[in-house]
Coordinates of C-alpha atoms in Angstrom, one line a residue:
M1 CA 106.2 -60.8 76.7
S2 CA 104.6 -63.9 75.1
N3 CA 103.9 -64.2 71.5
E4 CA 100.4 -63.5 70.1
I5 CA 98.8 -64.4 66.8
R6 CA 97.6 -61.3 65.0
T7 CA 97.0 -60.1 61.5
V8 CA 99.7 -57.9 60.1
A9 CA 97.3 -54.9 60.3
K10 CA 96.6 -55.5 64.0
H11 CA 100.2 -56.1 64.8
L12 CA 101.0 -52.7 63.3
V13 CA 98.3 -51.0 65.3
D14 CA 99.2 -52.7 68.5
Q15 CA 102.9 -52.0 68.0
L16 CA 102.2 -48.3 67.5
I17 CA 100.0 -48.2 70.6
A18 CA 102.9 -49.8 72.5
W19 CA 105.1 -46.9 71.4
E20 CA 102.4 -44.4 72.5
C21 CA 101.5 -43.3 69.0
K22 CA 98.5 -40.9 69.2
R23 CA 97.6 -40.2 65.6
I24 CA 98.0 -41.5 62.0
Y25 CA 97.6 -39.0 59.2
G26 CA 96.6 -40.4 55.8
V27 CA 94.3 -40.7 52.8
I28 CA 92.2 -43.7 52.1
G29 CA 93.0 -45.9 49.2
D30 CA 92.5 -49.4 47.8
A31 CA 95.8 -50.8 49.2
N32 CA 95.4 -49.6 52.8
L33 CA 91.7 -50.5 53.5
Y34 CA 92.5 -53.3 55.9
L35 CA 94.7 -51.1 57.9
L36 CA 91.9 -48.5 58.2
D37 CA 89.5 -51.2 59.2
E38 CA 91.8 -52.2 62.1
L39 CA 92.2 -48.6 63.2
A40 CA 88.5 -48.3 63.4
K41 CA 88.3 -51.1 65.9
Q42 CA 90.3 -49.3 68.6
D43 CA 90.3 -45.9 70.3
Q44 CA 93.9 -45.2 71.3
I45 CA 95.1 -44.0 68.0
Q46 CA 93.2 -41.4 66.1
Y47 CA 93.1 -41.7 62.3
M48 CA 93.0 -38.3 60.7
G49 CA 91.8 -38.6 57.1
C50 CA 93.1 -35.8 54.9
R51 CA 92.1 -34.8 51.4
H52 CA 95.6 -34.7 50.1
E53 CA 98.6 -37.0 50.9
T54 CA 101.0 -34.0 50.9
T55 CA 99.0 -32.7 53.9
A56 CA 99.2 -36.0 55.7
G57 CA 103.0 -36.1 55.2
L58 CA 103.4 -32.5 56.3
M59 CA 101.2 -33.0 59.4
A60 CA 103.3 -36.0 60.4
S61 CA 106.5 -34.0 59.9
A62 CA 105.2 -31.0 61.9
E63 CA 104.1 -33.2 64.8
A64 CA 107.5 -34.8 64.9
K65 CA 109.3 -31.4 64.9
L66 CA 107.1 -30.1 67.7
T67 CA 107.3 -33.2 70.0
G68 CA 110.6 -34.9 68.9
K69 CA 108.6 -38.2 69.0
L70 CA 107.9 -40.6 66.2
S71 CA 104.9 -39.7 64.1
V72 CA 103.2 -41.8 61.4
C73 CA 101.5 -41.3 58.1
T74 CA 99.9 -43.6 55.5
A75 CA 98.9 -43.6 51.9
T76 CA 97.9 -46.1 49.2
S77 CA 100.0 -47.3 46.3
G78 CA 100.9 -45.4 43.1
P79 CA 99.6 -41.9 43.2
G80 CA 99.1 -42.1 47.0
I81 CA 102.7 -42.6 47.8
M82 CA 103.8 -40.2 45.1
L83 CA 101.8 -37.4 46.6
L84 CA 103.0 -38.3 50.1
L85 CA 106.6 -37.6 49.0
N86 CA 106.6 -33.8 49.5
G87 CA 105.7 -34.1 53.1
L88 CA 108.3 -36.9 53.7
A89 CA 110.9 -34.8 52.0
D90 CA 110.2 -32.0 54.5
A91 CA 110.6 -34.4 57.4
A92 CA 113.8 -35.9 55.9
S93 CA 115.4 -32.5 55.3
D94 CA 114.7 -31.3 58.9
H95 CA 115.5 -34.7 60.5
A96 CA 112.0 -35.2 61.9
P97 CA 111.3 -38.8 62.9
V98 CA 108.5 -40.0 60.6
L99 CA 107.3 -43.5 59.8
A100 CA 105.4 -43.9 56.5
I101 CA 103.3 -47.0 55.9
T102 CA 102.1 -47.3 52.4
G103 CA 99.9 -49.9 50.7
Q104 CA 101.3 -51.8 47.7
V105 CA 99.7 -53.9 45.0
E106 CA 99.3 -57.6 45.7
R107 CA 102.4 -59.7 45.7
R108 CA 101.5 -61.8 42.7
K109 CA 101.1 -58.5 40.7
L110 CA 104.5 -57.0 41.6
G111 CA 106.6 -56.4 38.5
T112 CA 103.6 -57.0 36.1
G113 CA 102.9 -53.3 35.3
T114 CA 99.5 -53.5 36.9
K115 CA 97.6 -50.3 37.8
Q116 CA 99.2 -48.2 40.5
E117 CA 102.3 -50.3 40.7
I118 CA 105.6 -48.5 41.2
D119 CA 108.9 -49.6 42.8
Q120 CA 108.3 -47.8 46.1
Q121 CA 111.8 -48.5 47.5
R122 CA 113.5 -46.7 44.5
L123 CA 111.0 -43.9 44.9
L124 CA 111.9 -43.4 48.6
D125 CA 115.6 -44.0 48.3
P126 CA 116.7 -40.4 48.2
L127 CA 114.6 -39.6 51.3
A128 CA 114.4 -42.6 53.6
L129 CA 116.9 -43.8 56.2
Y130 CA 115.3 -47.2 55.8
T131 CA 112.7 -48.4 53.2
S132 CA 111.7 -52.0 52.7
M133 CA 108.8 -54.0 51.2
V134 CA 107.2 -56.6 53.4
S135 CA 107.0 -59.9 51.4
D136 CA 106.3 -62.3 54.3
P137 CA 104.1 -61.8 57.4
E138 CA 106.7 -63.4 59.7
A139 CA 109.2 -60.7 58.7
F140 CA 106.9 -57.8 59.3
P141 CA 107.4 -57.4 63.1
I142 CA 111.2 -57.2 62.7
Q143 CA 111.0 -54.8 59.7
L144 CA 108.5 -52.6 61.5
N145 CA 110.7 -52.6 64.6
Q146 CA 113.7 -51.6 62.6
A147 CA 111.8 -48.8 60.8
M148 CA 110.5 -47.3 64.0
R149 CA 113.9 -47.5 65.8
I150 CA 115.9 -46.1 63.0
A151 CA 113.5 -43.1 62.5
K152 CA 113.6 -42.3 66.2
A153 CA 117.3 -42.9 66.8
Q154 CA 118.6 -41.1 63.7
G155 CA 115.9 -38.5 63.1
G156 CA 114.4 -38.9 59.7
V157 CA 112.0 -40.9 57.5
T158 CA 111.6 -44.6 57.4
H159 CA 109.1 -46.5 55.3
L160 CA 107.5 -49.9 54.8
S161 CA 105.5 -51.0 51.7
V162 CA 102.8 -53.5 52.6
P163 CA 101.1 -55.4 49.7
K164 CA 97.4 -55.3 49.8
D165 CA 97.0 -59.1 50.2
L166 CA 99.4 -59.2 53.2
W167 CA 97.4 -57.1 55.7
E168 CA 95.1 -60.0 56.7
E169 CA 97.8 -62.6 56.9
K170 CA 98.6 -64.0 60.4
V171 CA 101.8 -63.4 62.2
E172 CA 102.9 -64.8 65.6
S173 CA 105.0 -62.4 67.5
S174 CA 105.4 -60.3 70.6
L175 CA 105.5 -56.5 70.6
F176 CA 108.8 -54.7 70.8
P177 CA 109.1 -52.3 73.7
P178 CA 110.1 -48.7 73.0
P179 CA 113.9 -48.0 73.1
P180 CA 115.4 -46.8 76.4
V181 CA 116.3 -43.1 76.9
S182 CA 119.7 -42.4 75.5
P183 CA 122.3 -41.5 78.0
R184 CA 123.8 -38.0 78.0
L185 CA 126.9 -37.7 75.9
L186 CA 129.7 -36.3 77.9
P187 CA 132.4 -34.3 76.1
N188 CA 136.0 -35.4 75.7
E189 CA 137.9 -33.5 78.5
Q190 CA 141.0 -32.8 76.4
E191 CA 139.0 -31.4 73.6
F192 CA 136.8 -29.4 76.0
T193 CA 139.8 -27.8 77.7
S194 CA 141.3 -26.9 74.3
I195 CA 138.0 -25.2 73.4
L196 CA 137.9 -23.2 76.6
E197 CA 141.4 -21.9 75.9
R198 CA 140.3 -20.7 72.5
I199 CA 137.3 -18.9 74.0
N200 CA 139.5 -17.3 76.7
Q201 CA 141.8 -16.0 74.0
A202 CA 139.1 -14.5 71.8
Q203 CA 138.6 -10.7 72.0
R204 CA 135.3 -10.5 70.2
P205 CA 133.4 -13.8 70.6
I206 CA 129.9 -14.3 69.2
L207 CA 127.3 -17.0 69.7
L208 CA 125.1 -18.6 67.0
L209 CA 122.3 -20.5 68.7
G210 CA 120.0 -23.1 67.2
R211 CA 117.1 -25.4 68.2
G212 CA 119.5 -27.6 70.1
S213 CA 120.1 -25.0 72.7
Q214 CA 116.5 -24.9 73.9
Q215 CA 116.9 -26.9 77.1
T216 CA 119.9 -24.9 78.3
K217 CA 118.7 -21.4 77.4
E218 CA 119.3 -20.0 81.0
D219 CA 122.9 -21.2 80.9
V220 CA 123.3 -19.8 77.4
L221 CA 122.4 -16.3 78.8
H222 CA 124.9 -16.7 81.6
L223 CA 127.5 -17.7 79.1
A224 CA 126.8 -14.7 76.9
D225 CA 127.0 -12.4 79.9
K226 CA 130.2 -13.9 81.2
I227 CA 132.2 -13.5 78.0
K228 CA 130.3 -10.5 76.5
A229 CA 129.2 -12.4 73.4
P230 CA 126.4 -11.1 71.3
M231 CA 123.7 -13.8 70.6
I232 CA 122.4 -14.6 67.1
A233 CA 119.6 -17.1 66.9
T234 CA 118.2 -19.2 64.1
M235 CA 114.5 -18.8 63.6
P236 CA 113.5 -21.9 65.6
A237 CA 115.6 -20.7 68.5
K238 CA 114.5 -17.1 68.6
S239 CA 111.8 -17.7 71.1
Y240 CA 114.2 -19.2 73.6
L241 CA 116.0 -15.8 74.1
P242 CA 114.6 -12.6 75.6
H243 CA 114.6 -10.1 72.7
D244 CA 115.2 -7.2 75.1
H245 CA 118.4 -8.8 76.4
P246 CA 121.3 -6.3 75.8
L247 CA 123.3 -9.1 74.0
F248 CA 120.5 -10.4 71.7
V249 CA 121.1 -9.1 68.2
G250 CA 118.6 -11.0 66.1
G251 CA 118.7 -13.6 63.4
L252 CA 121.2 -14.4 60.6
G253 CA 120.6 -14.2 56.9
Q254 CA 118.2 -12.1 54.7
A255 CA 115.4 -12.6 57.3
G256 CA 117.7 -11.7 60.1
S257 CA 119.2 -8.4 61.3
E258 CA 121.9 -6.5 59.6
V259 CA 123.6 -5.9 63.0
A260 CA 124.0 -9.7 63.4
T261 CA 125.8 -9.9 60.1
E262 CA 128.0 -6.8 60.9
L263 CA 129.0 -8.1 64.3
L264 CA 129.8 -11.6 62.8
Q265 CA 132.1 -9.8 60.3
M266 CA 133.9 -8.2 63.2
S267 CA 134.1 -11.2 65.5
D268 CA 137.3 -13.3 65.9
L269 CA 135.5 -16.4 67.1
C270 CA 132.0 -17.8 66.5
M271 CA 130.6 -20.5 68.8
I272 CA 127.8 -22.5 67.2
L273 CA 125.7 -24.2 69.7
G274 CA 123.0 -26.6 68.5
A275 CA 122.7 -25.0 65.1
T276 CA 123.5 -26.0 61.4
W277 CA 122.3 -22.8 59.7
W278 CA 125.2 -21.1 58.0
P279 CA 124.0 -18.9 55.1
E280 CA 127.1 -18.2 52.9
D281 CA 126.0 -14.8 51.7
Y282 CA 125.7 -13.5 55.2
V283 CA 128.8 -14.9 57.0
P284 CA 132.5 -14.0 56.6
A285 CA 134.5 -16.0 54.2
Q286 CA 137.0 -16.7 56.9
I287 CA 136.1 -16.8 60.6
P288 CA 137.2 -19.3 63.2
T289 CA 134.2 -21.3 64.4
I290 CA 133.7 -23.7 67.3
Q291 CA 130.8 -26.1 66.8
I292 CA 129.2 -28.0 69.7
D293 CA 126.3 -30.4 69.1
V294 CA 125.0 -33.6 70.5
T295 CA 124.6 -35.1 67.0
E296 CA 127.9 -35.9 65.3
I297 CA 126.5 -35.6 61.7
N298 CA 125.6 -31.9 62.4
I299 CA 129.2 -30.9 63.1
G300 CA 131.1 -29.6 60.1
K301 CA 128.0 -30.0 57.9
S302 CA 128.2 -26.6 56.2
H303 CA 131.7 -25.3 56.6
P304 CA 135.1 -26.2 58.2
H305 CA 135.7 -25.3 61.8
V306 CA 138.8 -24.8 64.0
A307 CA 137.4 -26.9 66.8
S308 CA 134.4 -29.0 67.6
L309 CA 132.9 -31.0 70.4
I310 CA 130.3 -33.8 70.5
G311 CA 128.3 -33.4 73.7
D312 CA 124.9 -32.7 75.3
L313 CA 124.6 -28.9 75.6
N314 CA 122.8 -29.4 78.9
D315 CA 126.1 -30.6 80.3
V316 CA 128.5 -28.6 78.2
V317 CA 127.2 -25.1 78.6
P318 CA 127.0 -25.0 82.4
K319 CA 130.5 -26.3 82.6
M320 CA 131.6 -23.6 80.1
V321 CA 130.0 -20.9 82.3
Q322 CA 131.8 -22.4 85.4
R323 CA 135.3 -22.7 83.9
L324 CA 135.6 -19.8 81.4
Q325 CA 137.3 -16.6 82.4
T326 CA 135.1 -13.5 82.8
K327 CA 135.6 -10.9 80.0
E328 CA 135.0 -7.2 80.6
N329 CA 135.8 -6.1 77.0
H330 CA 134.1 -2.7 77.3
N331 CA 134.8 -1.7 73.7
W332 CA 133.2 -4.8 72.2
Y333 CA 130.2 -4.5 74.5
H334 CA 129.7 -0.8 73.7
L335 CA 129.9 -1.5 70.0
I336 CA 127.2 -4.2 70.4
Q337 CA 124.9 -1.8 72.2
Q338 CA 125.4 0.9 69.6
K339 CA 124.6 -1.3 66.7
K340 CA 121.7 -3.0 68.5
A341 CA 120.1 0.5 69.3
A342 CA 120.5 1.6 65.7
W343 CA 118.8 -1.6 64.4
D344 CA 116.0 -1.4 66.9
Q345 CA 115.3 2.2 65.8
R346 CA 115.2 1.1 62.2
V347 CA 112.7 -1.6 63.0
Q348 CA 110.5 0.8 64.9
E349 CA 110.4 3.1 61.9
E350 CA 109.3 0.2 59.6
V351 CA 106.5 -1.0 61.9
K352 CA 105.0 2.5 62.2
Q353 CA 104.0 2.6 58.5
T354 CA 100.3 3.1 58.0
T355 CA 100.0 2.6 54.2
T356 CA 97.2 1.1 52.2
P357 CA 97.8 -1.7 51.2
L358 CA 99.2 -2.5 54.6
A359 CA 103.0 -2.8 55.0
P360 CA 103.9 -6.4 55.9
Q361 CA 106.1 -5.0 58.7
R362 CA 103.1 -3.3 60.3
V363 CA 101.1 -6.6 60.0
M364 CA 103.9 -8.5 61.8
E365 CA 104.0 -5.9 64.5
A366 CA 100.3 -6.3 65.1
L367 CA 100.5 -10.1 65.2
S368 CA 103.5 -9.9 67.6
Q369 CA 101.3 -7.9 70.0
A370 CA 98.2 -10.1 69.7
I371 CA 99.5 -13.7 69.5
D372 CA 99.7 -15.5 72.8
S373 CA 103.1 -15.7 74.5
E374 CA 102.9 -19.5 74.6
A375 CA 101.4 -20.1 71.1
V376 CA 102.7 -22.4 68.4
I377 CA 103.3 -20.4 65.2
C378 CA 103.4 -22.2 61.9
L379 CA 104.9 -20.5 59.0
D380 CA 104.5 -21.2 55.3
V381 CA 107.2 -20.4 52.8
G382 CA 107.4 -16.9 51.2
D383 CA 108.4 -13.3 51.8
H384 CA 106.1 -13.1 54.8
T385 CA 108.6 -15.5 56.5
V386 CA 111.4 -13.0 56.1
W387 CA 109.2 -10.1 57.4
F388 CA 108.2 -12.3 60.3
E389 CA 111.7 -13.0 61.5
R390 CA 112.7 -9.4 60.9
I391 CA 109.9 -7.9 62.9
F392 CA 108.2 -10.4 65.2
Q393 CA 109.1 -10.0 68.9
F394 CA 109.2 -13.5 70.4
K395 CA 108.2 -14.4 73.9
S396 CA 107.9 -18.1 74.6
Q397 CA 106.3 -19.3 71.4
D398 CA 107.3 -22.4 69.4
V399 CA 107.8 -21.9 65.7
L400 CA 107.4 -24.6 63.1
I401 CA 108.9 -24.1 59.6
S402 CA 109.8 -26.0 56.5
G403 CA 113.4 -25.4 57.3
R404 CA 115.5 -26.9 54.5
W405 CA 112.9 -28.3 52.1
R406 CA 111.1 -24.9 52.0
T407 CA 107.9 -26.3 50.6
L408 CA 104.9 -24.2 49.8
G409 CA 101.8 -25.3 51.7
F410 CA 103.5 -26.2 55.0
G411 CA 101.6 -23.7 57.2
L412 CA 98.1 -25.1 57.3
P413 CA 99.0 -28.8 57.8
A414 CA 101.6 -27.8 60.5
A415 CA 99.0 -25.8 62.4
M416 CA 96.5 -28.6 62.3
A417 CA 99.1 -31.1 63.6
A418 CA 100.3 -28.7 66.2
K419 CA 96.8 -28.1 67.6
C420 CA 96.1 -31.8 67.7
T421 CA 99.3 -32.3 69.6
A422 CA 99.2 -29.2 71.9
T423 CA 95.4 -28.9 72.5
D424 CA 95.8 -26.4 75.3
R425 CA 97.9 -23.9 73.4
Q426 CA 96.9 -21.2 70.9
V427 CA 98.0 -22.3 67.4
V428 CA 98.2 -19.9 64.4
A429 CA 99.5 -20.2 60.9
I430 CA 101.0 -17.2 59.0
V431 CA 100.9 -18.0 55.3
G432 CA 101.1 -16.3 51.9
D433 CA 98.4 -16.4 49.4
G434 CA 100.6 -18.6 47.2
G435 CA 101.5 -21.1 49.9
F436 CA 98.0 -21.4 51.4
A437 CA 96.5 -22.2 48.0
T438 CA 98.8 -25.3 47.8
T439 CA 97.1 -27.2 50.6
M440 CA 93.9 -25.2 51.2
V441 CA 91.8 -28.2 50.3
D442 CA 92.6 -29.5 53.7
L443 CA 90.9 -26.5 55.4
I444 CA 87.9 -28.8 55.2
T445 CA 89.9 -31.4 57.3
A446 CA 90.5 -28.8 60.0
V447 CA 86.7 -28.1 60.0
K448 CA 85.8 -31.7 60.0
Y449 CA 87.9 -32.5 63.0
Q450 CA 87.0 -29.2 64.7
I451 CA 90.6 -28.1 65.0
P452 CA 90.4 -24.4 66.2
I453 CA 93.3 -22.8 64.5
T454 CA 93.7 -19.3 63.1
V455 CA 95.2 -18.8 59.7
F456 CA 96.5 -15.3 58.7
I457 CA 96.9 -14.9 54.9
M458 CA 99.3 -12.3 53.8
N459 CA 97.5 -11.5 50.5
N460 CA 99.6 -9.5 48.1
G461 CA 98.4 -11.2 44.9
S462 CA 101.7 -12.6 43.9
Y463 CA 104.6 -14.9 44.6
S464 CA 106.3 -11.8 45.8
M465 CA 109.7 -13.2 46.8
E466 CA 110.1 -14.6 43.3
K467 CA 108.6 -11.5 41.6
N468 CA 110.9 -9.1 43.5
R469 CA 114.0 -11.2 42.7
M470 CA 113.0 -11.1 39.0
K471 CA 112.4 -7.4 39.2
V472 CA 115.8 -6.7 40.8
A473 CA 117.5 -8.8 38.2
G474 CA 115.7 -7.0 35.3
L475 CA 113.8 -10.2 34.3
H476 CA 110.2 -10.5 33.1
E477 CA 107.9 -11.3 36.0
L478 CA 106.1 -14.1 34.1
G479 CA 104.4 -16.6 36.5
S480 CA 104.6 -14.4 39.6
D481 CA 101.1 -12.9 39.7
L482 CA 98.2 -14.7 41.3
L483 CA 94.5 -14.7 40.8
N484 CA 93.1 -15.4 44.2
P485 CA 89.5 -16.4 45.2
D486 CA 87.6 -14.5 47.8
W487 CA 89.3 -16.1 50.8
V488 CA 86.5 -15.0 53.2
A489 CA 83.8 -16.6 51.1
L490 CA 85.9 -19.7 50.7
A491 CA 86.3 -20.0 54.5
H492 CA 82.5 -19.6 55.0
S493 CA 81.8 -22.3 52.3
F494 CA 84.1 -24.7 54.2
G495 CA 82.3 -24.0 57.5
A496 CA 85.1 -21.8 58.9
D497 CA 85.0 -18.2 60.1
G498 CA 86.3 -15.7 57.6
F499 CA 87.6 -12.1 58.2
R500 CA 89.2 -9.5 55.9
V501 CA 91.6 -6.7 56.8
E502 CA 92.0 -3.9 54.2
N503 CA 93.4 -1.0 56.2
E504 CA 95.0 0.1 59.4
E505 CA 91.7 0.8 61.2
Q506 CA 90.6 -2.8 60.8
L507 CA 93.9 -4.5 61.6
V508 CA 94.2 -4.9 65.4
E509 CA 90.5 -5.4 66.1
T510 CA 90.1 -8.1 63.4
I511 CA 93.2 -10.0 64.5
Q512 CA 91.9 -10.1 68.0
K513 CA 88.4 -11.1 66.9
A514 CA 89.8 -14.0 64.8
L515 CA 92.0 -15.2 67.7
R516 CA 88.9 -15.4 69.9
S517 CA 86.9 -17.5 67.5
P518 CA 86.2 -21.0 68.8
K519 CA 86.2 -22.3 65.2
V520 CA 88.7 -22.6 62.4
A521 CA 89.3 -18.9 61.4
I522 CA 90.8 -17.4 58.2
V523 CA 92.0 -13.8 58.1
D524 CA 92.6 -12.3 54.7
I525 CA 95.0 -9.4 55.1
I526 CA 95.5 -7.2 52.0
C527 CA 99.1 -6.2 52.1
D528 CA 101.8 -4.6 50.0
D529 CA 104.8 -6.5 48.6
P530 CA 107.9 -4.3 49.1
I531 CA 111.3 -5.5 48.1
I532 CA 113.1 -7.1 51.0
P533 CA 116.6 -5.7 51.7
H534 CA 119.4 -7.6 50.0
T535 CA 117.1 -9.3 47.5
H536 CA 118.9 -11.0 44.6
I537 CA 118.5 -14.1 42.6

C-alpha cells in the first residue's frame, strides 16, 4: 500500500475505516473540532454526539463488550477527558477494547497552566494499557497503530492525546491493515492429561462457567452430563445455559442461588471455565479448583488453584468430553435434584407476590415473560441487578453489565450502544431510579438518533442497596433517600414515550405496550425495596 499525504485528522478517520469502525461516541469541544469536521466529510463512520462524556465512554465500553471489537470514543481537553474517565474505567475493568482519542491544548501552551490543560497521560495511567501524547505528525500513524493493536490484542483501554494545532498538520503514511485472526491456543498435553486424572478422581465435581464458555456451550452441557457436575454461571454466562436443565443451579454470590453456594461447599473439585468471578463470601475457604482460560492473565487472578490450563475452550472442552470417564454418582445427582427443586419452589413463591408497591421479584418475573428471547438486556447498578439474576429466566439473551467497575448510569448508554450495534434485536435497559438519574440527560441522545430502546425504571425512591445495608448494620440511613421527578412527564418532555406501573393490574399490559413502542420508551415501575437475603456491609 503506497503512502498518501493526509492531515492527522483524516489519517485517523481513514485508519479507523480500514479497521471497520462503525461509530465514534463523543462530545464536542474546542480541541477536537478539526476531527469532527473530518468525520462530517465521510459516511462510513457515524459520529454520535452525546450530552455527557461519561455516556460516550460507557457507550464505547458497551459496544466493545457486546461485539468484542475495538470501539472508539472522543472528548476535548480538560473537563472533557475528566468526564470521560468513568466510562473508560468501566472498559478497563471489564477488559473491553476501547480507543479514546482526546483533544489537547496547543503544543506551545503545554506546561504553561493555560485553560483546560492537564497532564492527560498521568490522568489515564491507572486505566490505560497505552497512553501517549502526539507531539509530531510523522509519529501519529505509528502511535495510532500501536494504540489500536494493544487495545484489541490485550483487551482494554488505550489513549492518544492530540494537541489542537496538530489536527491539520500533514502526514505522509500508508494505512496499517487490521491484525490477523489469532490462532487457537492448544493446551499442553501433559498438563491436560493431569487435569483429566484429577477430574476422574473427583466424587462431587462442579462447574463454574463464565463468558468465555459461550462458544462451546453445547459441549459444556455434554461435559456436565458425563461427569454429573452441577453448573453455576456468572451473570454474563447465564443465557448460554438452559435454566430447566437438571444440572443448572443458578448464579454465584448474593445475586445467585443459595443452592449454588451450598453445592459448592459440598464439592471436592470446582472447574472454572472462562470465568474470573470468585466472590469470597460465597465460596469455601478451601476447595480444589481447576481453571481453564484462553487468557493467561485470568488464571489465578482471584485465588490459588491446584491445576490450570491455558487453552481455547472450543478445543479443550470437546476433548474433555471425549476423554473423561463417565460418572454415574447417583447420590450426588440426587442431592443436586433435591436442592434444585427446593430452590425453584422458593423462587416460585417469591414471584407470586401481588403486593402494592410491587415486589421486585414479581416485576422481574413479568419482564422475564415479556422480553424477547434474543434481546440484549442492559443492567444498571443497584439492588434490581440482584433481583434480576435471582429471578429472571434466561433464554438466549445477551446481558451487558458494569461488571467490576459497577458504575451507576451504565444501563441507558449501554442500551443505546447495543441497539446501534444490533439493530435487528430488541434492546432493553433495566435500571434503578438512582442509576438512571446519573446519565438520564442522554435520553435526549436516544431520541435525537431515534434509537428505539425500552427503559424499565425500578422506582423505589432510594438507593435501596445502600439503605438496606445501613439498616441491617444499625446505621443512620442518611443519603439513601431520593427525590425523583415525574419520570413519565420527563420522558414526554424529551420526546419519548412514557408509561407508569403502580399495581399488579397494570404490570403485564404496560410492559407489553412499552415493548411494542417504535420510539424510545420509559416505564416507571413503582416497586418495594425489600432487604435482599445475606445483606451486610
